[in-house]
Amino acid sequence: MVKGREGERVRLYVRGTILGYKRSKANQYPNTSLIQIEGVNTKEEVAWYAGKRLAYIYKAKVKKDGSHYRCIWGKVSRPHGNSGVIRAKFTSNLPPKSMGDRVRVFMYPSNI
Amino acid sequence: MAPRKTPVVSRNPQLIRGVGKYSRSKMYHKRGLWAIKAKNGGVFPKHDPKPKAASTAEKVSKFYPADDIKVPLPNKRKAKPTKLRASITPGTVLIILAGRFKGKRVVFLKQLTSGLLLVTGPFKVNGVPLRRVNQAYVIGTSTKVDISGVNVDKFDDKYFAKAAEKKNKKGEGEFFEADKEEKNELPQDKKDDQKTVDAALIKSIEAVPDLKSYLAARFSLKAGMKPHELVF
């Protein structure tokens, strides 16, 4: 990580919560996760976020590439239901321990 | 064959595909073949074939492949530069979303032939040098800066190409010294380019109140800010 300017932290992502996997009552499909984005409450609002990149960041004991932090990248794929929840696909499926954890929803690839 | 100057147009309209309106004898008359014959003394004119240029004897190669190899179709497609979003015009202030300069507000200069956007801080204002940025990682704001005083013709993708590395394949003793020398100092002419571009820009920036501090500040999402509702 390049420390260009220390001290100024800018948040260029929207916070999101991982709700779980896409599922029916008795079966779950872990290749797609459901994410609740802060401040998004209808499926019309989700349209802005379609295609945006997501990052699930977690810590591990073993240092990899010089850092204890690791990341799984993903994309917002489509809305889920009417109330602003989204479906997302990640490069590798999210681990079940991630349920309830924070996910970062970035504003790129941007279209404005 | 010499190229025709007028395209070939059939005088026999098709009723259905394969069936013409006029019969052979009618078409003979329509095409005026009788007039051509009359001009030539009752016989259809005959041209002798042009003598072929003596072809050089082709050397038959000893090798030819056992199976017929399929020749791939020629690809004549040309890549177009990425379409520039309507919100991004020269002089627009952009917000960079990722990378070393994320959150920085930056002035857009022009789109390069590769599709990337040429952008500058200006360097004195927020530390962003002349740089290329991808359109997908940028938000176009509605703030515009007057860019008429800046000449950006000399900048293109080759300007930003990495300098060809010198090959130092000598002994190991020299290896360590060579690494230390390649500290990558920016060449002076690039620094001068930055200064000339910024000089004109800073003048137009200072003409607008608060614009300089706006460009120096970084963009950040705060509590309660919803990007899908923001107007940039």
Tab-separated table of C-alpha atoms in Angstrom:
chain	number	residue	atom	x	y	z
A	1	MET	CA	0.000	0.000	0.000
A	2	VAL	CA	1.437	3.375	-0.958
A	3	LYS	CA	1.184	5.901	1.810
A	4	GLY	CA	0.762	8.966	-0.349
A	5	ARG	CA	-0.607	11.279	2.292
A	6	GLU	CA	-0.981	10.026	5.804
A	7	GLY	CA	-3.742	11.175	8.036
A	8	GLU	CA	-6.431	11.967	5.513
A	9	ARG	CA	-8.768	9.054	5.194
A	10	VAL	CA	-11.323	9.390	2.477
A	11	ARG	CA	-14.201	6.970	2.250
A	12	LEU	CA	-15.052	6.415	-1.389
A	13	TYR	CA	-17.175	3.388	-0.806
A	14	VAL	CA	-20.642	2.783	0.560
A	15	ARG	CA	-20.997	0.483	3.519
A	16	GLY	CA	-22.878	-2.746	3.031
A	17	THR	CA	-23.819	-5.732	5.135
A	18	ILE	CA	-23.620	-9.336	4.046
A	19	LEU	CA	-26.963	-10.925	4.763
A	20	GLY	CA	-26.247	-14.445	3.641
A	21	TYR	CA	-26.472	-16.551	0.547
A	22	LYS	CA	-29.173	-16.636	-2.038
A	23	ARG	CA	-31.526	-19.266	-0.749
A	24	SER	CA	-34.917	-20.804	-0.651
A	25	LYS	CA	-36.403	-22.124	2.558
A	26	ALA	CA	-34.353	-25.252	2.756
A	27	ASN	CA	-31.609	-24.827	0.182
A	28	GLN	CA	-28.910	-22.231	-0.188
A	29	TYR	CA	-26.823	-21.317	-3.209
A	30	PRO	CA	-23.469	-19.987	-2.004
A	31	ASN	CA	-22.290	-18.751	-5.369
A	32	THR	CA	-24.483	-15.673	-4.953
A	33	SER	CA	-24.547	-13.578	-1.803
A	34	LEU	CA	-27.153	-11.100	-0.666
A	35	ILE	CA	-25.948	-7.672	0.387
A	36	GLN	CA	-27.812	-4.857	2.084
A	37	ILE	CA	-26.387	-1.468	1.029
A	38	GLU	CA	-26.720	1.355	3.514
A	39	GLY	CA	-29.272	3.893	2.444
A	40	VAL	CA	-30.721	1.891	-0.409
A	41	ASN	CA	-34.295	0.882	0.181
A	42	THR	CA	-35.997	0.241	-3.135
A	43	LYS	CA	-35.118	-1.733	-6.197
A	44	GLU	CA	-35.188	1.436	-8.318
A	45	GLU	CA	-32.361	2.859	-6.230
A	46	VAL	CA	-30.336	-0.302	-6.781
A	47	ALA	CA	-30.111	0.478	-10.509
A	48	TRP	CA	-27.340	3.001	-9.803
A	49	TYR	CA	-25.258	0.316	-8.124
A	50	ALA	CA	-25.529	-2.350	-10.805
A	51	GLY	CA	-22.084	-3.465	-11.887
A	52	LYS	CA	-20.241	-1.652	-9.125
A	53	ARG	CA	-17.381	-3.519	-7.526
A	54	LEU	CA	-17.515	-4.930	-4.039
A	55	ALA	CA	-14.761	-5.915	-1.669
A	56	TYR	CA	-15.036	-8.159	1.348
A	57	ILE	CA	-12.032	-7.431	3.533
A	58	TYR	CA	-10.994	-9.679	6.344
A	59	LYS	CA	-7.996	-10.315	8.556
A	60	ALA	CA	-5.926	-13.445	8.787
A	61	LYS	CA	-3.166	-14.561	11.084
A	62	VAL	CA	-0.651	-15.316	8.355
A	63	LYS	CA	0.826	-12.394	6.442
A	64	LYS	CA	0.250	-12.599	2.712
A	65	ASP	CA	1.975	-10.137	0.379
A	66	GLY	CA	3.150	-8.273	3.445
A	67	SER	CA	-0.255	-7.714	4.995
A	68	HIS	CA	-2.596	-9.351	7.477
A	69	TYR	CA	-5.559	-8.051	5.465
A	70	ARG	CA	-7.068	-10.045	2.655
A	71	CYS	CA	-9.778	-9.251	0.189
A	72	ILE	CA	-12.369	-11.005	-1.950
A	73	TRP	CA	-13.564	-8.925	-4.879
A	74	GLY	CA	-17.042	-9.088	-6.329
A	75	LYS	CA	-19.655	-7.239	-8.311
A	76	VAL	CA	-23.195	-6.127	-7.732
A	77	SER	CA	-25.224	-8.176	-10.154
A	78	ARG	CA	-28.914	-7.357	-9.677
A	79	PRO	CA	-31.525	-6.313	-7.169
A	80	HIS	CA	-33.054	-8.906	-4.920
A	81	GLY	CA	-36.687	-8.275	-4.144
A	82	ASN	CA	-38.308	-4.882	-3.819
A	83	SER	CA	-36.552	-3.396	-0.827
A	84	GLY	CA	-33.056	-2.516	-1.939
A	85	VAL	CA	-31.213	-5.761	-1.215
A	86	ILE	CA	-28.803	-6.782	-3.935
A	87	ARG	CA	-27.392	-9.996	-5.235
A	88	ALA	CA	-23.663	-10.135	-5.667
A	89	LYS	CA	-21.177	-12.568	-7.106
A	90	PHE	CA	-17.648	-12.777	-5.853
A	91	THR	CA	-14.500	-14.176	-7.425
A	92	SER	CA	-14.695	-16.941	-4.870
A	93	ASN	CA	-17.743	-17.638	-2.760
A	94	LEU	CA	-17.904	-15.715	0.486
A	95	PRO	CA	-17.155	-17.800	3.542
A	96	PRO	CA	-20.118	-18.423	5.848
A	97	LYS	CA	-18.415	-16.598	8.693
A	98	SER	CA	-18.837	-13.412	6.639
A	99	MET	CA	-22.569	-13.257	7.318
A	100	GLY	CA	-23.322	-10.037	9.113
A	101	ASP	CA	-19.961	-8.525	8.192
A	102	ARG	CA	-19.138	-5.312	6.433
A	103	VAL	CA	-18.628	-5.164	2.668
A	104	ARG	CA	-17.392	-2.157	0.719
A	105	VAL	CA	-19.418	-1.078	-2.298
A	106	PHE	CA	-17.227	1.096	-4.474
A	107	MET	CA	-18.430	3.802	-6.808
A	108	TYR	CA	-16.530	2.426	-9.797
A	109	PRO	CA	-16.922	1.457	-12.670
A	110	SER	CA	-18.588	4.822	-12.745
A	111	ASN	CA	-21.216	6.004	-15.121
A	112	ILE	CA	-21.839	9.599	-14.040
B	1	MET	CA	-9.955	-5.693	-65.596
B	2	ALA	CA	-10.229	-1.936	-65.466
B	3	PRO	CA	-12.728	-0.838	-62.771
B	4	ARG	CA	-16.162	0.139	-64.135
B	5	LYS	CA	-17.106	3.768	-63.775
B	6	THR	CA	-20.848	3.169	-63.730
B	7	PRO	CA	-22.320	0.333	-61.685
B	8	VAL	CA	-23.987	-2.538	-63.555
B	9	VAL	CA	-27.753	-2.018	-63.554
B	10	SER	CA	-30.052	-4.661	-64.926
B	11	ARG	CA	-32.645	-3.532	-67.425
B	12	ASN	CA	-34.746	-6.548	-66.596
B	13	PRO	CA	-36.758	-5.985	-63.430
B	14	GLN	CA	-37.426	-9.116	-61.362
B	15	LEU	CA	-41.006	-10.221	-60.902
B	16	ILE	CA	-39.954	-12.813	-58.383
B	17	ARG	CA	-36.450	-13.981	-57.607
B	18	GLY	CA	-35.280	-15.847	-60.663
B	19	VAL	CA	-38.047	-14.644	-63.001
B	20	GLY	CA	-37.472	-11.536	-65.083
B	21	LYS	CA	-40.136	-9.447	-66.680
B	22	TYR	CA	-38.753	-9.584	-70.205
B	23	SER	CA	-37.974	-12.551	-72.434
B	24	ARG	CA	-34.634	-13.247	-74.060
B	25	SER	CA	-35.657	-11.720	-77.343
B	26	LYS	CA	-37.042	-8.627	-75.661
B	27	MET	CA	-33.852	-8.227	-73.643
B	28	TYR	CA	-31.775	-8.548	-76.795
B	29	HIS	CA	-33.665	-5.604	-78.149
B	30	LYS	CA	-33.544	-3.620	-74.898
B	31	ARG	CA	-29.796	-3.987	-74.493
B	32	GLY	CA	-29.276	-2.692	-77.992
B	33	LEU	CA	-27.220	-5.681	-79.063
B	34	TRP	CA	-28.726	-5.208	-82.551
B	35	ALA	CA	-27.227	-1.707	-82.656
B	36	ILE	CA	-23.823	-2.951	-81.528
B	37	LYS	CA	-23.941	-5.617	-84.208
B	38	ALA	CA	-24.978	-3.153	-86.851
B	39	LYS	CA	-22.073	-0.887	-85.923
B	40	ASN	CA	-19.715	-3.819	-86.278
B	41	GLY	CA	-20.986	-5.048	-89.641
B	42	GLY	CA	-23.506	-7.712	-88.637
B	43	VAL	CA	-21.187	-9.592	-86.306
B	44	PHE	CA	-20.787	-9.201	-82.600
B	45	PRO	CA	-17.441	-7.486	-81.889
B	46	LYS	CA	-14.758	-9.729	-80.562
B	47	HIS	CA	-11.777	-8.547	-78.605
B	48	ASP	CA	-8.602	-10.573	-78.530
B	49	PRO	CA	-7.527	-11.365	-75.002
B	50	LYS	CA	-4.733	-9.126	-73.713
B	51	PRO	CA	-1.387	-10.899	-73.853
B	52	LYS	CA	-0.516	-12.136	-70.424
B	53	ALA	CA	2.701	-10.788	-68.877
B	54	ALA	CA	5.241	-13.572	-68.944
B	55	SER	CA	5.021	-15.061	-65.457
B	56	THR	CA	8.271	-15.922	-63.721
B	57	ALA	CA	8.545	-19.638	-63.210
B	58	GLU	CA	7.358	-20.293	-59.623
B	59	LYS	CA	9.835	-22.169	-57.525
B	60	VAL	CA	8.080	-25.266	-56.299
B	61	SER	CA	8.843	-25.595	-52.607
B	62	LYS	CA	9.958	-28.987	-51.327
B	63	PHE	CA	7.813	-28.694	-48.251
B	64	TYR	CA	4.071	-28.690	-48.101
B	65	PRO	CA	1.980	-29.607	-45.108
B	66	ALA	CA	0.424	-33.049	-44.892
B	67	ASP	CA	-3.104	-31.792	-44.132
B	68	ASP	CA	-4.837	-28.768	-45.489
B	69	ILE	CA	-4.358	-26.022	-42.932
B	70	LYS	CA	-7.258	-23.622	-42.640
B	71	VAL	CA	-6.190	-20.056	-43.184
B	72	PRO	CA	-7.824	-17.833	-40.569
B	73	LEU	CA	-10.052	-15.101	-41.918
B	74	PRO	CA	-8.333	-11.716	-41.997
B	75	ASN	CA	-9.411	-9.502	-39.103
B	76	LYS	CA	-9.976	-5.996	-40.416
B	77	ARG	CA	-11.578	-4.621	-37.253
B	78	LYS	CA	-10.185	-1.411	-35.806
B	79	ALA	CA	-10.663	-0.579	-32.164
B	80	LYS	CA	-12.469	2.724	-31.592
B	81	PRO	CA	-11.418	4.907	-28.663
B	82	THR	CA	-13.761	4.630	-25.670
B	83	LYS	CA	-16.778	6.856	-25.983
B	84	LEU	CA	-16.404	9.869	-23.742
B	85	ARG	CA	-19.278	10.427	-21.378
B	86	ALA	CA	-21.377	13.499	-22.088
B	87	SER	CA	-20.625	14.871	-18.637
B	88	ILE	CA	-16.883	14.952	-19.331
B	89	THR	CA	-15.707	17.854	-21.495
B	90	PRO	CA	-12.288	19.540	-21.551
B	91	GLY	CA	-12.017	21.639	-18.414
B	92	THR	CA	-14.369	19.526	-16.304
B	93	VAL	CA	-13.387	18.858	-12.704
B	94	LEU	CA	-13.289	15.102	-12.152
B	95	ILE	CA	-13.223	13.115	-8.936
B	96	ILE	CA	-10.792	10.205	-9.024
B	97	LEU	CA	-12.314	7.150	-7.371
B	98	ALA	CA	-9.413	4.740	-7.042
B	99	GLY	CA	-5.685	4.519	-6.981
B	100	ARG	CA	-3.070	6.648	-5.316
B	101	PHE	CA	-5.025	9.861	-5.816
B	102	LYS	CA	-8.452	8.643	-4.807
B	103	GLY	CA	-10.796	11.380	-3.732
B	104	LYS	CA	-8.780	14.077	-5.460
B	105	ARG	CA	-10.543	16.623	-7.567
B	106	VAL	CA	-8.703	17.065	-10.790
B	107	VAL	CA	-8.995	18.978	-14.077
B	108	PHE	CA	-9.662	17.059	-17.278
B	109	LEU	CA	-7.575	18.118	-20.272
B	110	LYS	CA	-8.283	15.775	-23.146
B	111	GLN	CA	-8.952	12.210	-24.163
B	112	LEU	CA	-5.931	10.380	-25.583
B	113	THR	CA	-6.092	8.014	-28.544
B	114	SER	CA	-5.953	4.997	-26.246
B	115	GLY	CA	-9.208	6.166	-24.628
B	116	LEU	CA	-7.615	7.186	-21.334
B	117	LEU	CA	-8.204	10.661	-19.991
B	118	LEU	CA	-5.338	13.126	-19.607
B	119	VAL	CA	-5.678	14.884	-16.313
B	120	THR	CA	-3.718	17.305	-14.143
B	121	GLY	CA	-4.094	18.460	-10.510
B	122	PRO	CA	-2.777	21.102	-11.101
B	123	PHE	CA	0.289	19.802	-9.330
B	124	LYS	CA	0.762	22.882	-7.180
B	125	VAL	CA	-2.807	22.765	-5.987
B	126	ASN	CA	-3.293	19.138	-5.040
B	127	GLY	CA	-0.209	17.151	-5.967
B	128	VAL	CA	-1.655	15.319	-8.933
B	129	PRO	CA	0.757	15.508	-11.903
B	130	LEU	CA	-0.072	15.151	-15.579
B	131	ARG	CA	-1.516	11.703	-15.518
B	132	ARG	CA	-3.661	9.280	-17.441
B	133	VAL	CA	-6.812	7.979	-15.859
B	134	ASN	CA	-9.470	5.550	-17.002
B	135	GLN	CA	-12.938	6.928	-17.540
B	136	ALA	CA	-14.554	4.191	-15.458
B	137	TYR	CA	-12.692	5.298	-12.334
B	138	VAL	CA	-13.782	8.893	-12.494
B	139	ILE	CA	-16.885	10.912	-11.655
B	140	GLY	CA	-17.556	13.928	-13.857
B	141	THR	CA	-18.782	16.904	-11.873
B	142	SER	CA	-20.643	19.859	-13.260
B	143	THR	CA	-17.824	22.262	-12.344
B	144	LYS	CA	-15.903	23.492	-15.353
B	145	VAL	CA	-12.591	25.312	-15.563
B	146	ASP	CA	-11.641	27.529	-18.459
B	147	ILE	CA	-9.003	25.572	-20.322
B	148	SER	CA	-8.520	27.745	-23.392
B	149	GLY	CA	-5.104	28.988	-22.322
B	150	VAL	CA	-3.600	25.500	-22.156
B	151	ASN	CA	-1.896	23.759	-25.055
B	152	VAL	CA	-2.158	19.990	-24.704
B	153	ASP	CA	-1.273	18.951	-28.243
B	154	LYS	CA	2.103	17.523	-27.376
B	155	PHE	CA	0.776	14.942	-24.927
B	156	ASP	CA	-0.134	11.494	-26.174
B	157	ASP	CA	0.205	7.914	-24.968
B	158	LYS	CA	3.824	7.659	-26.048
B	159	TYR	CA	4.706	10.517	-23.688
B	160	PHE	CA	3.661	8.317	-20.782
B	161	ALA	CA	5.367	5.139	-21.948
B	162	LYS	CA	7.961	3.694	-19.604
B	163	ALA	CA	11.547	4.608	-20.515
B	164	ALA	CA	13.256	1.607	-22.118
B	165	GLU	CA	15.304	-0.134	-19.439
B	166	LYS	CA	19.001	-0.298	-20.015
B	167	LYS	CA	20.181	-3.888	-20.151
B	168	ASN	CA	22.850	-4.415	-17.569
B	169	LYS	CA	23.914	-7.968	-18.058
B	170	LYS	CA	27.359	-7.501	-16.659
B	171	GLY	CA	28.886	-9.169	-13.617
B	172	GLU	CA	27.189	-9.411	-10.265
B	173	GLY	CA	29.419	-6.824	-8.693
B	174	GLU	CA	27.921	-4.124	-10.855
B	175	PHE	CA	24.416	-5.415	-10.315
B	176	PHE	CA	23.897	-3.752	-6.964
B	177	GLU	CA	25.266	-0.428	-8.091
B	178	ALA	CA	23.014	-0.417	-11.121
B	179	ASP	CA	19.945	-0.925	-8.940
B	180	LYS	CA	20.773	2.071	-6.838
B	181	GLU	CA	21.215	4.328	-9.842
B	182	GLU	CA	17.751	3.584	-11.199
B	183	LYS	CA	16.042	5.700	-8.611
B	184	ASN	CA	13.815	7.034	-11.383
B	185	GLU	CA	14.229	10.780	-11.188
B	186	LEU	CA	11.629	12.536	-13.270
B	187	PRO	CA	13.347	14.049	-16.302
B	188	GLN	CA	13.487	17.831	-16.191
B	189	ASP	CA	11.490	18.284	-19.378
B	190	LYS	CA	8.517	16.492	-17.865
B	191	LYS	CA	8.705	18.796	-14.873
B	192	ASP	CA	8.777	21.778	-17.218
B	193	ASP	CA	5.780	20.470	-19.138
B	194	GLN	CA	3.888	20.255	-15.877
B	195	LYS	CA	4.786	23.836	-15.050
B	196	THR	CA	3.711	25.247	-18.404
B	197	VAL	CA	0.393	23.433	-18.360
B	198	ASP	CA	-0.317	24.413	-14.792
B	199	ALA	CA	0.654	28.055	-15.181
B	200	ALA	CA	-2.195	28.763	-17.569
B	201	LEU	CA	-4.593	26.604	-15.579
B	202	ILE	CA	-3.869	28.165	-12.213
B	203	LYS	CA	-4.637	31.592	-13.597
B	204	SER	CA	-8.115	30.530	-14.703
B	205	ILE	CA	-8.614	28.668	-11.423
B	206	GLU	CA	-7.770	31.669	-9.293
B	207	ALA	CA	-10.240	33.722	-11.281
B	208	VAL	CA	-13.081	31.707	-9.757
B	209	PRO	CA	-13.623	32.229	-6.020
B	210	ASP	CA	-13.012	29.175	-3.814
B	211	LEU	CA	-12.144	26.940	-6.761
B	212	LYS	CA	-8.531	26.555	-5.683
B	213	SER	CA	-9.418	25.312	-2.205
B	214	TYR	CA	-12.118	23.132	-3.773
B	215	LEU	CA	-9.512	21.438	-5.928
B	216	ALA	CA	-7.143	21.094	-3.008
B	217	ALA	CA	-9.752	19.348	-0.860
B	218	ARG	CA	-10.488	15.690	-1.286
B	219	PHE	CA	-13.899	14.219	-1.853
B	220	SER	CA	-15.174	11.779	0.737
B	221	LEU	CA	-18.465	10.131	1.512
B	222	LYS	CA	-19.781	11.175	4.886
B	223	ALA	CA	-22.467	9.747	7.130
B	224	GLY	CA	-25.842	9.860	5.465
B	225	MET	CA	-24.495	10.570	1.985
B	226	LYS	CA	-26.065	8.328	-0.597
B	227	PRO	CA	-24.203	8.359	-3.917
B	228	HIS	CA	-27.260	7.277	-5.870
B	229	GLU	CA	-28.996	10.455	-4.716
B	230	LEU	CA	-26.077	12.844	-5.033
B	231	VAL	CA	-25.916	15.258	-7.904
B	232	PHE	CA	-22.297	15.771	-8.861
